[in-house]
Short mmCIF file of C-alpha atoms (C1' of nucleotides) in Angstrom, two decimals:
data_model
loop_
_atom_site.label_atom_id
_atom_site.label_comp_id
_atom_site.label_asym_id
_atom_site.label_seq_id
_atom_site.Cartn_x
_atom_site.Cartn_y
_atom_site.Cartn_z
CA MET A 1 3.75 32.28 -6.63
CA THR A 2 7.32 32.03 -5.28
CA ALA A 3 6.18 31.73 -2.01
CA ALA A 4 4.50 28.64 -0.82
CA ALA A 5 0.61 28.88 -1.27
CA PRO A 6 -1.48 28.31 1.73
CA ARG A 7 -1.85 24.38 2.29
CA LEU A 8 -4.97 23.18 1.80
CA GLU A 9 -3.87 19.14 1.96
CA PRO A 10 -1.98 17.66 4.88
CA ARG A 11 1.90 17.59 4.36
CA SER A 12 2.18 14.01 3.82
CA GLU A 13 -0.29 14.02 0.43
CA THR A 14 1.76 16.86 -1.22
CA LEU A 15 5.01 14.92 -0.33
CA VAL A 16 3.55 11.35 -1.86
CA ASP A 17 3.53 12.78 -5.21
CA ALA A 18 6.71 15.01 -4.91
CA LEU A 19 8.48 11.81 -3.90
CA ARG A 20 6.69 9.70 -6.53
CA GLU A 21 7.26 12.19 -9.42
CA SER A 22 11.28 11.91 -8.04
CA ILE A 23 11.28 8.27 -8.48
CA LEU A 24 9.53 8.08 -11.38
CA THR A 25 11.36 10.78 -13.54
CA GLY A 26 14.76 8.97 -12.29
CA ARG A 27 16.09 11.81 -9.98
CA TYR A 28 16.14 9.15 -7.35
CA ALA A 29 17.80 6.14 -8.95
CA PRO A 30 16.56 2.11 -8.14
CA GLY A 31 18.83 1.73 -5.27
CA THR A 32 19.15 5.44 -3.83
CA ARG A 33 19.14 5.51 -0.59
CA LEU A 34 16.20 7.73 0.75
CA VAL A 35 17.72 9.02 5.02
CA GLN A 36 15.09 10.70 6.30
CA GLU A 37 16.25 13.50 8.01
CA ASP A 38 17.58 14.37 4.68
CA LEU A 39 14.54 14.00 2.50
CA ALA A 40 12.94 15.57 5.31
CA GLU A 41 15.28 18.72 5.07
CA ALA A 42 15.16 19.16 1.48
CA PHE A 43 11.36 19.24 1.49
CA GLY A 44 11.39 21.45 4.35
CA VAL A 45 9.50 19.43 6.77
CA SER A 46 9.74 16.94 9.37
CA ARG A 47 10.70 13.20 9.62
CA ILE A 48 6.62 12.46 10.79
CA PRO A 49 5.15 13.44 7.59
CA LEU A 50 7.58 12.04 5.49
CA ARG A 51 7.60 8.27 7.17
CA GLU A 52 4.10 8.19 6.42
CA ALA A 53 4.54 9.28 2.74
CA LEU A 54 7.40 6.46 2.60
CA ARG A 55 4.96 3.97 3.89
CA ARG A 56 2.88 4.92 0.76
CA LEU A 57 5.40 4.41 -1.21
CA GLU A 58 6.32 1.61 -0.08
CA GLY A 59 2.60 0.59 -0.49
CA GLU A 60 3.03 1.72 -4.20
CA GLY A 61 5.80 -1.24 -4.65
CA LEU A 62 8.30 1.97 -5.24
CA VAL A 63 10.73 1.57 -1.94
CA VAL A 64 11.39 -1.08 0.00
CA ILE A 65 11.67 -0.66 3.74
CA SER A 66 13.79 -2.55 6.20
CA PRO A 67 12.80 -2.37 9.80
CA ASN A 68 15.93 -0.33 11.89
CA ARG A 69 17.89 -0.19 8.14
CA GLY A 70 15.67 3.10 6.33
CA ALA A 71 14.67 2.86 2.90
CA ILE A 72 15.68 2.53 -0.69
CA VAL A 73 14.46 3.13 -4.14
CA ARG A 74 13.35 -0.03 -5.08
CA PRO A 75 15.83 -1.37 -7.79
CA LEU A 76 14.23 -2.51 -11.23
CA ALA A 77 15.95 -5.23 -12.98
CA PRO A 78 15.19 -6.49 -16.25
CA LYS A 79 13.33 -9.62 -15.07
CA ASP A 80 11.06 -7.05 -13.04
CA VAL A 81 10.01 -5.29 -16.52
CA VAL A 82 8.87 -8.84 -17.57
CA ASP A 83 6.91 -9.59 -14.55
CA LEU A 84 5.34 -6.15 -14.46
CA TYR A 85 4.06 -6.54 -17.77
CA ASP A 86 2.75 -10.26 -17.76
CA LEU A 87 0.90 -8.78 -14.60
CA ARG A 88 0.05 -5.75 -16.42
CA LEU A 89 -1.67 -8.34 -19.45
CA ALA A 90 -3.55 -9.66 -17.25
CA LEU A 91 -4.90 -7.18 -15.40
CA GLU A 92 -5.86 -4.76 -18.22
CA THR A 93 -7.03 -7.84 -20.39
CA LEU A 94 -9.89 -7.93 -17.39
CA ALA A 95 -10.39 -4.45 -17.16
CA ILE A 96 -11.11 -4.85 -21.04
CA ARG A 97 -14.05 -7.64 -20.86
CA ARG A 98 -15.61 -6.27 -18.50
CA ALA A 99 -15.68 -3.19 -20.18
CA ALA A 100 -16.62 -4.51 -23.46
CA GLU A 101 -19.33 -6.47 -21.81
CA ARG A 102 -20.88 -3.09 -20.85
CA TYR A 103 -19.88 -1.03 -23.96
CA ALA A 104 -23.63 0.24 -24.18
CA ASP A 105 -23.38 2.23 -20.90
CA LEU A 106 -20.13 3.27 -22.64
CA ARG A 107 -20.47 5.22 -25.72
CA GLU A 108 -19.29 8.48 -24.72
CA SER A 109 -16.78 7.52 -22.80
CA THR A 110 -15.01 5.24 -25.27
CA LYS A 111 -15.87 7.89 -28.13
CA THR A 112 -13.68 10.58 -25.52
CA LEU A 113 -10.91 7.61 -25.59
CA ALA A 114 -10.93 7.11 -29.10
CA ALA A 115 -10.41 10.81 -30.18
CA GLN A 116 -8.06 11.64 -27.28
CA ALA A 117 -5.92 9.09 -29.13
CA ARG A 118 -6.40 10.45 -32.46
CA ARG A 119 -4.84 13.98 -30.71
CA ALA A 120 -2.51 12.49 -29.10
CA ILE A 121 -0.94 11.33 -32.26
CA ALA A 122 -0.17 15.04 -32.94
CA ALA A 123 1.28 15.93 -29.26
CA ARG A 124 5.12 16.18 -29.06
CA ALA A 125 6.11 17.19 -25.65
CA MET A 126 7.42 14.45 -23.59
CA PRO A 127 5.28 15.14 -20.10
CA THR A 128 1.71 15.70 -22.37
CA ILE A 129 2.29 12.07 -24.06
CA PHE A 130 3.27 10.24 -20.61
CA GLY A 131 0.10 11.97 -19.31
CA LEU A 132 -1.74 11.06 -22.73
CA ASP A 133 -1.04 7.37 -22.14
CA ARG A 134 -1.24 7.14 -18.57
CA ASP A 135 -5.18 8.94 -18.90
CA PHE A 136 -5.58 6.33 -21.59
CA HIS A 137 -5.22 3.15 -19.98
CA ALA A 138 -6.89 4.88 -16.27
CA GLU A 139 -9.78 5.49 -18.33
CA LEU A 140 -10.14 1.82 -19.46
CA ALA A 141 -9.33 0.27 -16.22
CA ALA A 142 -12.17 2.97 -14.64
CA ALA A 143 -14.77 1.21 -17.86
CA SER A 144 -14.37 -2.07 -16.02
CA ASP A 145 -16.65 -0.50 -13.35
CA ASN A 146 -14.65 -2.52 -10.87
CA PRO A 147 -13.39 -0.15 -8.51
CA HIS A 148 -10.68 -3.34 -7.14
CA LEU A 149 -9.45 -3.87 -9.91
CA VAL A 150 -8.90 -0.24 -10.66
CA ALA A 151 -6.93 0.33 -7.25
CA ALA A 152 -4.65 -2.78 -8.13
CA LEU A 153 -3.80 -1.22 -11.71
CA GLY A 154 -3.26 2.26 -10.38
CA GLY A 155 -1.23 0.44 -8.08
CA GLN A 156 0.93 -1.31 -11.12
CA TRP A 157 0.74 2.12 -13.19
CA SER A 158 3.55 3.97 -10.81
CA GLN A 159 6.12 0.97 -11.92
CA ILE A 160 5.26 0.84 -15.51
CA MET A 161 5.64 4.45 -15.56
CA ARG A 162 9.39 3.99 -13.72
CA VAL A 163 10.10 1.39 -16.64
CA MET A 164 9.30 3.35 -19.23
CA HIS A 165 10.78 6.45 -18.17
CA ALA A 166 14.17 5.06 -18.35
CA TYR A 167 13.12 4.09 -21.91
CA PHE A 168 11.84 6.87 -23.33
CA GLN A 169 14.23 9.11 -22.18
CA VAL A 170 16.16 8.33 -25.06
CA ALA A 171 13.58 7.42 -27.83
CA ASN A 172 10.57 8.58 -28.68
CA TYR A 173 7.03 7.33 -28.13
CA PRO A 174 6.85 5.06 -31.56
CA ALA A 175 3.31 6.49 -33.38
CA ALA A 176 2.04 3.14 -33.00
CA VAL A 177 1.11 3.13 -29.54
CA TRP A 178 -1.74 5.72 -30.52
CA HIS A 179 -3.09 3.24 -33.61
CA ASP A 180 -3.29 0.78 -30.81
CA HIS A 181 -4.93 2.82 -28.20
CA GLU A 182 -7.66 3.79 -30.83
CA ALA A 183 -8.03 0.41 -31.80
CA ILE A 184 -8.26 -0.65 -28.75
CA ALA A 185 -10.76 1.84 -28.38
CA ASP A 186 -12.78 1.06 -31.12
CA ALA A 187 -13.26 -2.51 -30.32
CA VAL A 188 -14.10 -2.02 -26.90
CA ALA A 189 -16.85 0.57 -28.36
CA HIS A 190 -18.42 -2.04 -29.82
CA GLY A 191 -18.56 -4.87 -27.60
CA GLU A 192 -15.26 -6.53 -29.46
CA GLY A 193 -13.63 -8.03 -26.61
CA ASP A 194 -11.92 -10.19 -27.92
CA ALA A 195 -10.49 -8.01 -31.04
CA ALA A 196 -9.51 -5.37 -28.22
CA VAL A 197 -7.98 -8.36 -26.32
CA ALA A 198 -5.60 -9.15 -29.08
CA ARG A 199 -4.28 -5.75 -29.87
CA LEU A 200 -3.42 -4.96 -26.41
CA THR A 201 -1.58 -7.97 -26.09
CA THR A 202 0.70 -6.78 -28.99
CA HIS A 203 0.98 -3.48 -27.74
CA LEU A 204 2.39 -4.33 -24.30
CA SER A 205 4.76 -6.96 -25.98
CA GLU A 206 6.41 -4.57 -27.97
CA SER A 207 6.59 -1.89 -25.45
CA ARG A 208 8.16 -4.71 -23.57
CA ASP A 209 10.41 -5.66 -26.53
CA ALA A 210 11.51 -2.16 -26.98
CA ILE A 211 11.96 -1.49 -23.34
CA LEU A 212 13.95 -4.94 -22.79
CA ALA A 213 16.25 -4.32 -25.80
CA HIS A 214 16.88 -0.93 -24.30
CA LEU A 215 17.70 -1.74 -20.82
CA ARG A 216 19.96 -4.67 -22.49
CA SER A 217 21.61 -2.44 -24.97
CA ASN A 218 22.43 -0.26 -22.40
CA GLY A 219 23.80 -3.00 -19.38
CA GLY A 220 20.39 -3.35 -17.21
CA ARG A 221 21.77 -1.86 -14.03
CA ALA A 222 20.57 -2.64 -10.22
CA MET B 1 6.82 -13.73 31.41
CA THR B 2 3.92 -12.27 31.66
CA ALA B 3 5.63 -8.83 30.88
CA ALA B 4 6.32 -7.77 27.89
CA ALA B 5 9.16 -9.83 26.41
CA PRO B 6 11.71 -7.29 25.06
CA ARG B 7 10.52 -6.29 21.21
CA LEU B 8 12.54 -7.64 18.40
CA GLU B 9 10.40 -5.53 15.63
CA PRO B 10 8.96 -1.87 15.62
CA ARG B 11 5.82 -1.38 17.24
CA SER B 12 4.13 -0.73 13.93
CA GLU B 13 4.84 -3.99 12.81
CA THR B 14 3.19 -5.94 15.28
CA LEU B 15 0.50 -2.82 15.26
CA VAL B 16 -0.62 -3.69 11.68
CA ASP B 17 -0.70 -7.58 12.54
CA ALA B 18 -3.03 -6.65 15.56
CA LEU B 19 -5.25 -4.57 13.76
CA ARG B 20 -5.76 -6.48 10.65
CA GLU B 21 -6.16 -9.47 12.45
CA SER B 22 -8.90 -7.22 14.24
CA ILE B 23 -10.36 -6.11 10.74
CA LEU B 24 -10.02 -9.64 9.41
CA THR B 25 -12.05 -10.99 12.35
CA GLY B 26 -14.38 -8.80 12.06
CA ARG B 27 -13.92 -7.17 15.43
CA TYR B 28 -13.78 -3.79 13.82
CA ALA B 29 -16.57 -3.79 11.63
CA PRO B 30 -16.86 -1.89 8.01
CA GLY B 31 -17.52 1.44 8.92
CA THR B 32 -16.44 1.50 12.31
CA ARG B 33 -14.35 4.92 13.44
CA LEU B 34 -10.89 3.95 13.63
CA VAL B 35 -10.02 7.25 16.72
CA GLN B 36 -6.18 7.31 16.60
CA GLU B 37 -6.36 8.98 20.46
CA ASP B 38 -8.37 5.03 21.61
CA LEU B 39 -6.17 2.78 19.14
CA ALA B 40 -3.53 4.10 20.84
CA GLU B 41 -4.16 3.64 24.02
CA ALA B 42 -6.22 0.17 23.34
CA PHE B 43 -2.93 -1.46 22.00
CA GLY B 44 0.01 0.48 24.55
CA VAL B 45 1.72 3.00 22.37
CA SER B 46 1.72 6.36 20.71
CA ARG B 47 -0.27 7.91 18.10
CA ILE B 48 2.89 8.12 15.79
CA PRO B 49 3.31 3.90 15.09
CA LEU B 50 -0.01 3.71 15.28
CA ARG B 51 -1.02 6.19 12.20
CA GLU B 52 1.82 4.29 10.51
CA ALA B 53 0.22 1.23 10.92
CA LEU B 54 -3.25 2.52 9.48
CA ARG B 55 -1.37 4.04 6.38
CA ARG B 56 -0.21 0.51 5.68
CA LEU B 57 -3.71 -1.22 6.20
CA GLU B 58 -4.71 1.73 3.76
CA GLY B 59 -2.14 0.43 1.25
CA GLU B 60 -4.17 -2.71 1.82
CA GLY B 61 -7.57 -1.28 1.17
CA LEU B 62 -8.67 -2.37 4.37
CA VAL B 63 -9.27 0.90 5.72
CA VAL B 64 -10.01 3.96 3.99
CA ILE B 65 -8.25 7.16 5.84
CA SER B 66 -9.50 10.89 4.59
CA PRO B 67 -7.15 13.98 5.16
CA ASN B 68 -8.05 15.36 8.64
CA ARG B 69 -11.59 13.40 9.00
CA GLY B 70 -10.07 9.88 10.20
CA ALA B 71 -10.01 6.40 9.39
CA ILE B 72 -12.85 4.19 8.73
CA VAL B 73 -12.94 0.33 8.34
CA ARG B 74 -13.31 0.12 4.37
CA PRO B 75 -17.15 -0.64 4.28
CA LEU B 76 -17.76 -4.09 2.39
CA ALA B 77 -20.86 -3.99 -0.11
CA PRO B 78 -22.02 -7.43 -2.34
CA LYS B 79 -20.56 -5.76 -5.41
CA ASP B 80 -17.43 -6.14 -3.72
CA VAL B 81 -17.24 -9.48 -3.40
CA VAL B 82 -18.39 -10.06 -7.07
CA ASP B 83 -15.09 -7.57 -8.24
CA LEU B 84 -12.91 -8.98 -5.72
CA TYR B 85 -13.32 -12.11 -7.16
CA ASP B 86 -13.17 -11.09 -10.68
CA LEU B 87 -9.69 -9.81 -9.72
CA ARG B 88 -8.58 -12.76 -7.71
CA LEU B 89 -9.42 -14.89 -10.67
CA ALA B 90 -7.56 -12.93 -13.31
CA LEU B 91 -4.46 -12.61 -11.13
CA GLU B 92 -4.44 -16.73 -9.69
CA THR B 93 -5.19 -17.89 -13.22
CA LEU B 94 -1.97 -15.66 -14.48
CA ALA B 95 0.11 -17.62 -11.52
CA ILE B 96 -1.11 -21.01 -12.46
CA ARG B 97 -0.04 -20.64 -15.92
CA ARG B 98 3.17 -19.58 -15.14
CA ALA B 99 3.52 -21.99 -12.77
CA ALA B 100 2.53 -24.67 -15.18
CA GLU B 101 5.34 -23.53 -17.61
CA ARG B 102 7.53 -23.98 -15.26
CA TYR B 103 6.52 -27.55 -13.52
CA ALA B 104 9.39 -29.65 -14.10
CA ASP B 105 11.13 -26.82 -11.26
CA LEU B 106 8.50 -27.39 -8.61
CA ARG B 107 8.17 -30.82 -8.31
CA GLU B 108 9.09 -30.83 -4.78
CA SER B 109 6.29 -27.83 -3.81
CA THR B 110 3.56 -28.81 -5.47
CA LYS B 111 3.74 -32.40 -4.20
CA THR B 112 3.99 -30.25 -0.68
CA LEU B 113 1.05 -28.30 -2.13
CA ALA B 114 -0.79 -31.36 -3.03
CA ALA B 115 0.02 -33.33 0.35
CA GLN B 116 -0.91 -30.18 2.52
CA ALA B 117 -4.32 -30.45 0.76
CA ARG B 118 -4.78 -33.79 1.66
CA ARG B 119 -4.08 -33.22 5.33
CA ALA B 120 -6.39 -30.55 5.65
CA ILE B 121 -9.25 -32.48 4.95
CA ALA B 122 -8.84 -33.99 8.53
CA ALA B 123 -8.81 -30.69 10.13
CA ARG B 124 -11.30 -29.19 12.10
CA ALA B 125 -10.01 -26.27 13.63
CA MET B 126 -11.33 -22.86 12.29
CA PRO B 127 -8.02 -21.38 12.41
CA THR B 128 -6.31 -23.67 11.31
CA ILE B 129 -8.43 -24.39 8.36
CA PHE B 130 -8.13 -20.43 7.32
CA GLY B 131 -4.62 -20.54 7.66
CA LEU B 132 -4.42 -23.96 5.13
CA ASP B 133 -6.26 -22.56 3.04
CA ARG B 134 -4.51 -18.56 2.68
CA ASP B 135 -1.06 -20.75 2.56
CA PHE B 136 -2.55 -23.20 -0.12
CA HIS B 137 -3.20 -20.00 -2.36
CA ALA B 138 -0.11 -18.17 -1.12
CA GLU B 139 2.22 -20.81 -2.17
CA LEU B 140 0.52 -21.02 -6.14
CA ALA B 141 1.44 -17.46 -5.92
CA ALA B 142 5.05 -17.92 -5.04
CA ALA B 143 5.27 -20.97 -7.79
CA SER B 144 4.32 -18.25 -10.50
CA ASP B 145 8.01 -16.88 -10.04
CA ASN B 146 6.86 -13.35 -10.44
CA PRO B 147 7.22 -11.10 -7.03
CA HIS B 148 4.86 -8.73 -8.49
CA LEU B 149 1.95 -10.91 -9.01
CA VAL B 150 2.46 -12.44 -5.76
CA ALA B 151 2.22 -9.08 -4.14
CA ALA B 152 -0.43 -7.69 -5.63
CA LEU B 153 -2.56 -11.07 -4.81
CA GLY B 154 -1.39 -10.91 -1.07
CA GLY B 155 -2.83 -7.32 -1.23
CA GLN B 156 -6.01 -8.87 -2.07
CA TRP B 157 -6.01 -11.83 -0.18
CA SER B 158 -6.62 -9.44 3.36
CA GLN B 159 -9.56 -8.29 1.31
CA ILE B 160 -10.74 -12.20 0.40
CA MET B 161 -10.19 -13.30 3.98
CA ARG B 162 -12.71 -10.46 5.27
CA VAL B 163 -15.44 -11.72 2.83
CA MET B 164 -14.49 -15.06 3.77
CA HIS B 165 -14.67 -14.74 7.76
CA ALA B 166 -18.33 -13.12 7.54
CA TYR B 167 -19.53 -16.23 5.24
CA PHE B 168 -17.60 -19.15 7.80
CA GLN B 169 -18.63 -17.94 10.96
CA VAL B 170 -21.64 -20.22 10.47
CA ALA B 171 -21.42 -22.07 7.91
CA ASN B 172 -18.46 -24.83 7.47
CA TYR B 173 -15.62 -24.82 5.13
CA PRO B 174 -17.05 -27.84 2.30
CA ALA B 175 -15.00 -30.23 2.14
CA ALA B 176 -14.91 -30.00 -2.00
CA VAL B 177 -12.53 -26.89 -1.57
CA TRP B 178 -9.10 -29.50 -0.53
CA HIS B 179 -10.25 -31.77 -3.55
CA ASP B 180 -10.11 -28.55 -5.74
CA HIS B 181 -7.09 -27.39 -4.48
CA GLU B 182 -5.44 -31.34 -4.65
CA ALA B 183 -6.98 -31.22 -8.35
CA ILE B 184 -5.25 -27.88 -9.09
CA ALA B 185 -2.19 -28.97 -7.15
CA ASP B 186 -1.66 -31.80 -9.20
CA ALA B 187 -2.69 -30.19 -12.49
CA VAL B 188 0.01 -27.95 -12.00
CA ALA B 189 2.19 -30.65 -11.16
CA HIS B 190 1.75 -32.09 -14.41
CA GLY B 191 2.14 -28.69 -16.50
CA GLU B 192 -1.91 -28.60 -17.26
CA GLY B 193 -2.27 -25.39 -17.06
CA ASP B 194 -5.85 -25.77 -18.65
CA ALA B 195 -6.85 -28.02 -16.41
CA ALA B 196 -5.63 -26.37 -13.46
CA VAL B 197 -7.66 -23.13 -14.32
CA ALA B 198 -10.63 -24.52 -15.30
CA ARG B 199 -11.01 -26.19 -11.52
CA LEU B 200 -9.83 -22.87 -10.12
CA THR B 201 -12.70 -20.99 -11.93
CA THR B 202 -15.23 -23.23 -10.67
CA HIS B 203 -13.67 -23.37 -7.55
CA LEU B 204 -13.70 -19.69 -6.89
CA SER B 205 -17.00 -19.26 -8.33
CA GLU B 206 -18.28 -21.54 -5.86
CA SER B 207 -16.93 -20.04 -3.07
CA ARG B 208 -18.45 -16.89 -4.35
CA ASP B 209 -21.95 -17.74 -4.59
CA ALA B 210 -21.69 -19.41 -1.09
CA ILE B 211 -20.68 -15.86 0.32
CA LEU B 212 -22.80 -14.27 -2.10
CA ALA B 213 -26.17 -16.47 -1.02
CA HIS B 214 -24.86 -15.80 3.03
CA LEU B 215 -24.54 -12.56 2.50
CA ARG B 216 -28.10 -11.54 0.64
CA SER B 217 -30.07 -13.83 3.43
CA ASN B 218 -28.33 -11.80 6.20
CA GLY B 219 -28.73 -8.39 4.51
CA GLY B 220 -25.89 -6.97 3.03
CA ARG B 221 -25.33 -4.34 5.46
CA ALA B 222 -22.76 -2.04 5.00
"C1'" DC C 1 -39.56 30.17 14.72
"C1'" DG C 2 -35.59 29.42 10.93
"C1'" DG C 3 -31.33 30.04 9.43
"C1'" DG C 4 -26.74 31.95 9.03
"C1'" DG C 5 -22.61 32.37 11.59
"C1'" DA C 6 -19.80 32.25 15.85
"C1'" DT C 7 -17.65 29.16 19.30
"C1'" DG C 8 -15.70 25.26 22.08
"C1'" DG C 9 -14.60 20.42 21.92
"C1'" DA C 10 -13.09 16.18 19.35
"C1'" DT C 11 -9.74 14.66 16.83
"C1'" DT C 12 -6.09 14.71 13.20
"C1'" DG C 13 -1.56 16.95 11.45
"C1'" DT C 14 3.06 17.92 12.72
"C1'" DA C 15 7.47 19.73 15.16
"C1'" DT C 16 10.46 18.74 18.60
"C1'" DA C 17 13.05 15.88 21.37
"C1'" DC C 18 14.60 11.64 23.31
"C1'" DA C 19 15.13 6.46 23.42
"C1'" DA C 20 16.86 2.43 20.69
"C1'" DT C 21 19.40 0.18 16.63
"C1'" DT C 22 22.74 -0.54 13.35
"C1'" DC C 23 27.61 -0.58 10.83
"C1'" DA C 24 31.70 0.33 10.83
"C1'" DA C 25 36.19 1.27 12.69
"C1'" DT C 26 38.76 0.60 16.07
"C1'" DC C 27 41.08 -1.79 20.15
"C1'" DG C 28 42.71 -5.88 22.56
"C1'" DC C 29 44.04 -10.15 23.38
"C1'" DG C 30 45.56 -14.36 21.67
"C1'" DC D 1 48.91 -10.80 12.57
"C1'" DG D 2 44.52 -12.44 12.64
"C1'" DC D 3 40.17 -12.03 14.65
"C1'" DG D 4 36.79 -10.92 17.88
"C1'" DA D 5 34.54 -7.66 21.24
"C1'" DT D 6 34.20 -2.69 21.69
"C1'" DT D 7 32.63 1.78 21.44
"C1'" DG D 8 30.91 5.61 18.71
"C1'" DA D 9 28.66 8.62 15.10
"C1'" DA D 10 24.68 8.02 11.85
"C1'" DT D 11 20.00 6.57 11.52
"C1'" DT D 12 15.52 5.00 12.53
"C1'" DG D 13 11.78 4.48 15.81
"C1'" DT D 14 9.11 5.89 19.23
"C1'" DA D 15 6.99 9.80 23.14
"C1'" DT D 16 5.08 14.00 24.19
"C1'" DA D 17 3.61 18.54 23.05
"C1'" DC D 18 1.36 21.74 20.31
"C1'" DA D 19 -1.27 23.46 15.80
"C1'" DA D 20 -4.42 23.03 12.86
"C1'" DT D 21 -8.34 21.57 11.33
"C1'" DC D 22 -13.60 19.97 11.64
"C1'" DC D 23 -18.12 19.10 13.37
"C1'" DA D 24 -21.68 19.92 16.25
"C1'" DT D 25 -24.34 23.54 19.01
"C1'" DC D 26 -25.37 27.53 20.20
"C1'" DC D 27 -26.51 32.23 19.55
"C1'" DC D 28 -28.05 35.81 17.67
"C1'" DC D 29 -30.86 37.92 13.85
"C1'" DG D 30 -34.40 38.51 11.39
#
DNA sequence: CGGGGATGGATTGTATACAATTCAATCGCG
DNA sequence: CGCGATTGAATTGTATACAATCCATCCCCG
């Protein structure tokens, strides 16, 4: 297992995931210059697939590429946190409204969602928790039956993860998060869009404020 | 001057614009295979910058790339029109709300917007009209002072343009469009978010329904 | 005839090599 | 001593060449 397994997918695919991971976890801090040759050597590939990976991350908003000047990890100011959560609220509100409209078709998946939330309350390992949070919101998006919305939310989620990681390195997930998730899932399952949206609104506001408070106390650097 | 002027920007930059244009205008129809070598020869470049251009268009949702199978122009079904307009309404609603909140800071640009709309009523050339419509909504997005929202809307706009082009090849812009724009701009300029959103909602619904009716009568292919 | 597997052309994926651009440090001139 | 031009290393952008993959066709065997 130490030797590389034979590749099934193109290098640029795995590169995107590896680079994204490195950025989300803060291994490459905001503002860091991403020199193509260095990265290529680090990942054991040539610059060609690496450049494509950077282009895709640019599309996700994780890196900024200036022509002839190279790529940097996108800086992240407190205002970005506010803006991102504002946008996310609008998108997830739409997702919930559409999901609640078709709740009859969703009985199974919403039950799964709520059960997942309840199980998550017991979880402790940080990567697991991140994954569960991500999965919950991804499923919620999928329930909207709007692929374009799903894509838009997927793109934003990378940014959100970056923000959350900066925060949750020190603090722990408040248990309230999972109760919010359960409440949202239940409301959607009963077609109560307004209730679900209301809960989501406070859910996101609290997350955002907690992150902002943490950032400010730490001195929001770039 | 017939010879190519010295390039200022990288080839891939101009390529993205050229390819996007070709897709938006329908020169490359939905579902068309985009063979790298053919395109590279057509544009007089190698495949390397072309591949990067395709990656960026993938990020905009204009093309779909399957590993080892190549790229195609993204298909566009009637449901996509519904989903896109649903998403667009949510995004522009947020833009308007935020813009209306800071209307005091926006006096100049909203005046420009409204004036632009009035001038547009007289316009006749199709490319001009498209540009004016695009500019209006882009300025509206910018007025929100949320760069992430601007980026999200910018990505969606490519899709919208594709949809609109399919429609407006035969029909003409109804003059009502510009009156809607003017009304929206005025409402924003006075901080009346609700009124602006209401007008936007009908504006988009009408556009969407007109496009759907046209698509259905023509037989919605791919 | 009918189906499973080999085979070759077409196409994508990647490495290497080279050209073009940027940026900073240095030099020359006033 | 100050300031603009110059030069060169570092880095990005692109072309060419080659390897890997896919897909349709054909062949062989039942």
